[in-house]
mmCIF file with all atom_site columns, C-alpha atoms in Angstrom:
data_model
loop_
_atom_site.group_PDB
_atom_site.id
_atom_site.type_symbol
_atom_site.label_atom_id
_atom_site.label_alt_id
_atom_site.label_comp_id
_atom_site.label_asym_id
_atom_site.label_entity_id
_atom_site.label_seq_id
_atom_site.pdbx_PDB_ins_code
_atom_site.Cartn_x
_atom_site.Cartn_y
_atom_site.Cartn_z
_atom_site.occupancy
_atom_site.B_iso_or_equiv
_atom_site.pdbx_formal_charge
_atom_site.auth_seq_id
_atom_site.auth_comp_id
_atom_site.auth_asym_id
_atom_site.auth_atom_id
_atom_site.pdbx_PDB_model_num
ATOM 1   C CA . UNK J 1 1   ? 29.986 47.467 -92.043  1.00 0.00 ? 1319 UNK J CA 1
ATOM 2   C CA . UNK J 1 2   ? 32.986 49.819 -90.886  1.00 0.00 ? 1320 UNK J CA 1
ATOM 3   C CA . UNK J 1 3   ? 33.290 51.067 -94.233  1.00 0.00 ? 1321 UNK J CA 1
ATOM 4   C CA . UNK J 1 4   ? 29.746 52.176 -94.052  1.00 0.00 ? 1322 UNK J CA 1
ATOM 5   C CA . UNK J 1 5   ? 30.225 53.413 -91.113  1.00 0.00 ? 1323 UNK J CA 1
ATOM 6   C CA . UNK J 1 6   ? 33.532 55.436 -92.011  1.00 0.00 ? 1324 UNK J CA 1
ATOM 7   C CA . UNK J 1 7   ? 31.256 56.775 -94.880  1.00 0.00 ? 1325 UNK J CA 1
ATOM 8   C CA . UNK J 1 8   ? 28.776 58.394 -92.358  1.00 0.00 ? 1326 UNK J CA 1
ATOM 9   C CA . UNK J 1 9   ? 31.700 59.701 -90.591  1.00 0.00 ? 1327 UNK J CA 1
ATOM 10  C CA . UNK J 1 10  ? 33.162 61.345 -93.460  1.00 0.00 ? 1328 UNK J CA 1
ATOM 11  C CA . UNK J 1 11  ? 30.022 62.240 -95.065  1.00 0.00 ? 1329 UNK J CA 1
ATOM 12  C CA . UNK J 1 12  ? 29.096 63.798 -91.657  1.00 0.00 ? 1330 UNK J CA 1
ATOM 13  C CA . UNK J 1 13  ? 32.036 65.744 -91.563  1.00 0.00 ? 1331 UNK J CA 1
ATOM 14  C CA . UNK J 1 14  ? 31.755 67.454 -94.792  1.00 0.00 ? 1332 UNK J CA 1
ATOM 15  C CA . UNK J 1 15  ? 28.473 68.463 -94.428  1.00 0.00 ? 1333 UNK J CA 1
ATOM 16  C CA . UNK J 1 16  ? 29.469 69.866 -91.011  1.00 0.00 ? 1334 UNK J CA 1
ATOM 17  C CA . UNK J 1 17  ? 27.322 68.029 -88.784  1.00 0.00 ? 1335 UNK J CA 1
ATOM 18  C CA . UNK J 1 18  ? 28.474 68.002 -85.538  1.00 0.00 ? 1336 UNK J CA 1
ATOM 19  C CA . UNK J 1 19  ? 30.557 64.874 -84.050  1.00 0.00 ? 1337 UNK J CA 1
ATOM 20  C CA . UNK J 1 20  ? 26.841 64.232 -81.553  1.00 0.00 ? 1338 UNK J CA 1
ATOM 21  C CA . UNK J 1 21  ? 24.802 64.085 -84.709  1.00 0.00 ? 1339 UNK J CA 1
ATOM 22  C CA . UNK J 1 22  ? 27.535 61.361 -86.231  1.00 0.00 ? 1340 UNK J CA 1
ATOM 23  C CA . UNK J 1 23  ? 27.570 59.514 -83.503  1.00 0.00 ? 1341 UNK J CA 1
ATOM 24  C CA . UNK J 1 24  ? 23.284 59.400 -83.144  1.00 0.00 ? 1342 UNK J CA 1
ATOM 25  C CA . UNK J 1 25  ? 23.556 58.161 -87.070  1.00 0.00 ? 1343 UNK J CA 1
ATOM 26  C CA . UNK J 1 26  ? 26.097 55.368 -85.951  1.00 0.00 ? 1344 UNK J CA 1
ATOM 27  C CA . UNK J 1 27  ? 23.620 54.416 -83.269  1.00 0.00 ? 1345 UNK J CA 1
ATOM 28  C CA . UNK J 1 28  ? 20.574 54.109 -85.585  1.00 0.00 ? 1346 UNK J CA 1
ATOM 29  C CA . UNK J 1 29  ? 22.978 52.264 -88.137  1.00 0.00 ? 1347 UNK J CA 1
ATOM 30  C CA . UNK J 1 30  ? 23.804 49.759 -85.526  1.00 0.00 ? 1348 UNK J CA 1
ATOM 31  C CA . UNK J 1 31  ? 20.518 49.067 -84.326  1.00 0.00 ? 1349 UNK J CA 1
ATOM 32  C CA . UNK J 1 32  ? 19.208 48.472 -87.597  1.00 0.00 ? 1350 UNK J CA 1
ATOM 33  C CA . UNK J 1 33  ? 21.947 45.943 -88.348  1.00 0.00 ? 1351 UNK J CA 1
ATOM 34  C CA . UNK J 1 34  ? 21.091 44.047 -85.170  1.00 0.00 ? 1352 UNK J CA 1
ATOM 35  C CA . UNK J 1 35  ? 17.289 44.045 -86.271  1.00 0.00 ? 1353 UNK J CA 1
ATOM 36  C CA . UNK J 1 36  ? 18.891 42.442 -89.337  1.00 0.00 ? 1354 UNK J CA 1
ATOM 37  C CA . UNK J 1 37  ? 17.426 44.838 -91.161  1.00 0.00 ? 1355 UNK J CA 1
ATOM 38  C CA . UNK J 1 38  ? 20.723 45.324 -93.903  1.00 0.00 ? 1356 UNK J CA 1
ATOM 39  C CA . UNK J 1 39  ? 21.592 43.427 -96.630  1.00 0.00 ? 1357 UNK J CA 1
ATOM 40  C CA . UNK J 1 40  ? 23.825 44.030 -99.852  1.00 0.00 ? 1358 UNK J CA 1
ATOM 41  C CA . UNK J 1 41  ? 21.028 45.878 -101.694 1.00 0.00 ? 1359 UNK J CA 1
ATOM 42  C CA . UNK J 1 42  ? 19.878 48.427 -99.036  1.00 0.00 ? 1360 UNK J CA 1
ATOM 43  C CA . UNK J 1 43  ? 22.867 49.060 -96.617  1.00 0.00 ? 1361 UNK J CA 1
ATOM 44  C CA . UNK J 1 44  ? 24.203 52.287 -98.478  1.00 0.00 ? 1362 UNK J CA 1
ATOM 45  C CA . UNK J 1 45  ? 20.222 53.588 -98.543  1.00 0.00 ? 1363 UNK J CA 1
ATOM 46  C CA . UNK J 1 46  ? 20.143 52.408 -94.937  1.00 0.00 ? 1364 UNK J CA 1
ATOM 47  C CA . UNK J 1 47  ? 23.490 53.992 -94.029  1.00 0.00 ? 1365 UNK J CA 1
ATOM 48  C CA . UNK J 1 48  ? 22.329 57.446 -95.601  1.00 0.00 ? 1366 UNK J CA 1
ATOM 49  C CA . UNK J 1 49  ? 18.685 57.622 -94.315  1.00 0.00 ? 1367 UNK J CA 1
ATOM 50  C CA . UNK J 1 50  ? 20.390 57.230 -90.801  1.00 0.00 ? 1368 UNK J CA 1
ATOM 51  C CA . UNK J 1 51  ? 22.439 60.238 -91.555  1.00 0.00 ? 1369 UNK J CA 1
ATOM 52  C CA . UNK J 1 52  ? 19.639 62.284 -92.508  1.00 0.00 ? 1370 UNK J CA 1
ATOM 53  C CA . UNK J 1 53  ? 17.338 61.397 -89.652  1.00 0.00 ? 1371 UNK J CA 1
ATOM 54  C CA . UNK J 1 54  ? 20.282 62.001 -87.187  1.00 0.00 ? 1372 UNK J CA 1
ATOM 55  C CA . UNK J 1 55  ? 20.829 65.527 -88.974  1.00 0.00 ? 1373 UNK J CA 1
ATOM 56  C CA . UNK J 1 56  ? 16.983 66.473 -88.719  1.00 0.00 ? 1374 UNK J CA 1
ATOM 57  C CA . UNK J 1 57  ? 16.729 65.693 -85.132  1.00 0.00 ? 1375 UNK J CA 1
ATOM 58  C CA . UNK J 1 58  ? 19.857 66.706 -83.838  1.00 0.00 ? 1376 UNK J CA 1
ATOM 59  C CA . UNK J 1 59  ? 20.632 69.900 -86.125  1.00 0.00 ? 1377 UNK J CA 1
ATOM 60  C CA . UNK J 1 60  ? 18.541 72.766 -86.516  1.00 0.00 ? 1378 UNK J CA 1
ATOM 61  C CA . UNK J 1 61  ? 18.717 72.639 -90.450  1.00 0.00 ? 1379 UNK J CA 1
ATOM 62  C CA . UNK J 1 62  ? 16.979 75.012 -92.649  1.00 0.00 ? 1380 UNK J CA 1
ATOM 63  C CA . UNK J 1 63  ? 15.227 73.553 -95.540  1.00 0.00 ? 1381 UNK J CA 1
ATOM 64  C CA . UNK J 1 64  ? 18.245 74.781 -97.608  1.00 0.00 ? 1382 UNK J CA 1
ATOM 65  C CA . UNK J 1 65  ? 20.690 72.675 -95.852  1.00 0.00 ? 1383 UNK J CA 1
ATOM 66  C CA . UNK J 1 66  ? 18.666 69.765 -95.878  1.00 0.00 ? 1384 UNK J CA 1
ATOM 67  C CA . UNK J 1 67  ? 18.061 69.579 -99.562  1.00 0.00 ? 1385 UNK J CA 1
ATOM 68  C CA . UNK J 1 68  ? 22.192 70.188 -99.670  1.00 0.00 ? 1386 UNK J CA 1
ATOM 69  C CA . UNK J 1 69  ? 22.755 67.208 -97.305  1.00 0.00 ? 1387 UNK J CA 1
ATOM 70  C CA . UNK J 1 70  ? 20.108 65.088 -99.444  1.00 0.00 ? 1388 UNK J CA 1
ATOM 71  C CA . UNK J 1 71  ? 22.068 66.071 -102.453 1.00 0.00 ? 1389 UNK J CA 1
ATOM 72  C CA . UNK J 1 72  ? 25.464 65.017 -100.640 1.00 0.00 ? 1390 UNK J CA 1
ATOM 73  C CA . UNK J 1 73  ? 24.112 61.497 -99.593  1.00 0.00 ? 1391 UNK J CA 1
ATOM 74  C CA . UNK J 1 74  ? 22.716 60.820 -103.048 1.00 0.00 ? 1392 UNK J CA 1
ATOM 75  C CA . UNK J 1 75  ? 26.247 61.529 -104.853 1.00 0.00 ? 1393 UNK J CA 1
ATOM 76  C CA . UNK J 1 76  ? 28.225 59.702 -102.147 1.00 0.00 ? 1394 UNK J CA 1
ATOM 77  C CA . UNK J 1 77  ? 25.737 56.747 -101.773 1.00 0.00 ? 1395 UNK J CA 1
ATOM 78  C CA . UNK J 1 78  ? 25.083 56.646 -105.212 1.00 0.00 ? 1396 UNK J CA 1
ATOM 79  C CA . UNK J 1 79  ? 21.436 56.344 -104.221 1.00 0.00 ? 1397 UNK J CA 1
ATOM 80  C CA . UNK J 1 80  ? 18.092 58.017 -105.586 1.00 0.00 ? 1398 UNK J CA 1
ATOM 81  C CA . UNK J 1 81  ? 16.311 60.727 -103.207 1.00 0.00 ? 1399 UNK J CA 1
ATOM 82  C CA . UNK J 1 82  ? 12.731 59.213 -104.251 1.00 0.00 ? 1400 UNK J CA 1
ATOM 83  C CA . UNK J 1 83  ? 14.055 56.161 -102.358 1.00 0.00 ? 1401 UNK J CA 1
ATOM 84  C CA . UNK J 1 84  ? 15.803 57.838 -99.533  1.00 0.00 ? 1402 UNK J CA 1
ATOM 85  C CA . UNK J 1 85  ? 12.687 59.518 -98.368  1.00 0.00 ? 1403 UNK J CA 1
ATOM 86  C CA . UNK J 1 86  ? 10.793 56.387 -98.953  1.00 0.00 ? 1404 UNK J CA 1
ATOM 87  C CA . UNK J 1 87  ? 12.974 54.778 -96.291  1.00 0.00 ? 1405 UNK J CA 1
ATOM 88  C CA . UNK J 1 88  ? 12.995 57.389 -94.257  1.00 0.00 ? 1406 UNK J CA 1
ATOM 89  C CA . UNK J 1 89  ? 9.737  56.491 -92.822  1.00 0.00 ? 1407 UNK J CA 1
ATOM 90  C CA . UNK J 1 90  ? 10.365 52.762 -92.515  1.00 0.00 ? 1408 UNK J CA 1
ATOM 91  C CA . UNK J 1 91  ? 13.499 53.718 -90.403  1.00 0.00 ? 1409 UNK J CA 1
ATOM 92  C CA . UNK J 1 92  ? 11.536 55.668 -88.301  1.00 0.00 ? 1410 UNK J CA 1
ATOM 93  C CA . UNK J 1 93  ? 9.291  52.332 -87.768  1.00 0.00 ? 1411 UNK J CA 1
ATOM 94  C CA . UNK J 1 94  ? 12.301 50.270 -87.286  1.00 0.00 ? 1412 UNK J CA 1
ATOM 95  C CA . UNK J 1 95  ? 13.331 52.448 -84.589  1.00 0.00 ? 1413 UNK J CA 1
ATOM 96  C CA . UNK J 1 96  ? 10.198 52.509 -83.157  1.00 0.00 ? 1414 UNK J CA 1
ATOM 97  C CA . UNK J 1 97  ? 10.311 56.550 -83.640  1.00 0.00 ? 1415 UNK J CA 1
ATOM 98  C CA . UNK J 1 98  ? 12.765 56.654 -80.619  1.00 0.00 ? 1416 UNK J CA 1
ATOM 99  C CA . UNK J 1 99  ? 15.399 58.863 -82.757  1.00 0.00 ? 1417 UNK J CA 1
ATOM 100 C CA . UNK J 1 100 ? 15.961 60.992 -78.986  1.00 0.00 ? 1418 UNK J CA 1
ATOM 101 C CA . UNK J 1 101 ? 18.608 58.659 -77.808  1.00 0.00 ? 1419 UNK J CA 1
ATOM 102 C CA . UNK J 1 102 ? 19.954 58.226 -74.362  1.00 0.00 ? 1420 UNK J CA 1
ATOM 103 C CA . UNK J 1 103 ? 23.582 59.605 -73.638  1.00 0.00 ? 1421 UNK J CA 1
ATOM 104 C CA . UNK J 1 104 ? 24.801 56.362 -72.622  1.00 0.00 ? 1422 UNK J CA 1
ATOM 105 C CA . UNK J 1 105 ? 24.008 54.958 -76.256  1.00 0.00 ? 1423 UNK J CA 1
ATOM 106 C CA . UNK J 1 106 ? 25.585 58.212 -78.031  1.00 0.00 ? 1424 UNK J CA 1
ATOM 107 C CA . UNK J 1 107 ? 28.736 58.577 -75.682  1.00 0.00 ? 1425 UNK J CA 1
ATOM 108 C CA . UNK J 1 108 ? 30.964 56.183 -76.932  1.00 0.00 ? 1426 UNK J CA 1
ATOM 109 C CA . UNK J 1 109 ? 30.571 56.956 -80.588  1.00 0.00 ? 1427 UNK J CA 1
ATOM 110 C CA . UNK J 1 110 ? 30.763 60.584 -79.670  1.00 0.00 ? 1428 UNK J CA 1
ATOM 111 C CA . UNK J 1 111 ? 33.883 60.209 -77.672  1.00 0.00 ? 1429 UNK J CA 1
ATOM 112 C CA . UNK J 1 112 ? 35.730 58.232 -80.395  1.00 0.00 ? 1430 UNK J CA 1
ATOM 113 C CA . UNK J 1 113 ? 34.803 60.624 -83.007  1.00 0.00 ? 1431 UNK J CA 1
ATOM 114 C CA . UNK J 1 114 ? 36.200 63.750 -80.623  1.00 0.00 ? 1432 UNK J CA 1
ATOM 115 C CA . UNK J 1 115 ? 39.417 61.562 -80.133  1.00 0.00 ? 1433 UNK J CA 1
ATOM 116 C CA . UNK J 1 116 ? 39.894 60.999 -83.841  1.00 0.00 ? 1434 UNK J CA 1
ATOM 117 C CA . UNK J 1 117 ? 39.556 64.842 -84.686  1.00 0.00 ? 1435 UNK J CA 1
#
């Protein structure tokens, strides 16, 4: 799973997402791992959906920026846009719509990301 978190980090930075947004994507991803929702077939799709949801929640993205992010996710993770959009709601439900995370969950990841840069 660490390779996918590296990919999340890398795509987030290339897309100029803030470290806090990338940290949120990590938390979403880890929650889904702990729920047993990942498998070999869907892991890249899930990672991409976590980035997309975190970006939509914590960034003030304009429609064009969301489209560019989806293009990058599609290319980087070799997934289909249609599957990504479809999975977004499934993940929302799996996360119990709890996209706004307590600081205590995000800060450990955030600190690590900031120290790395």
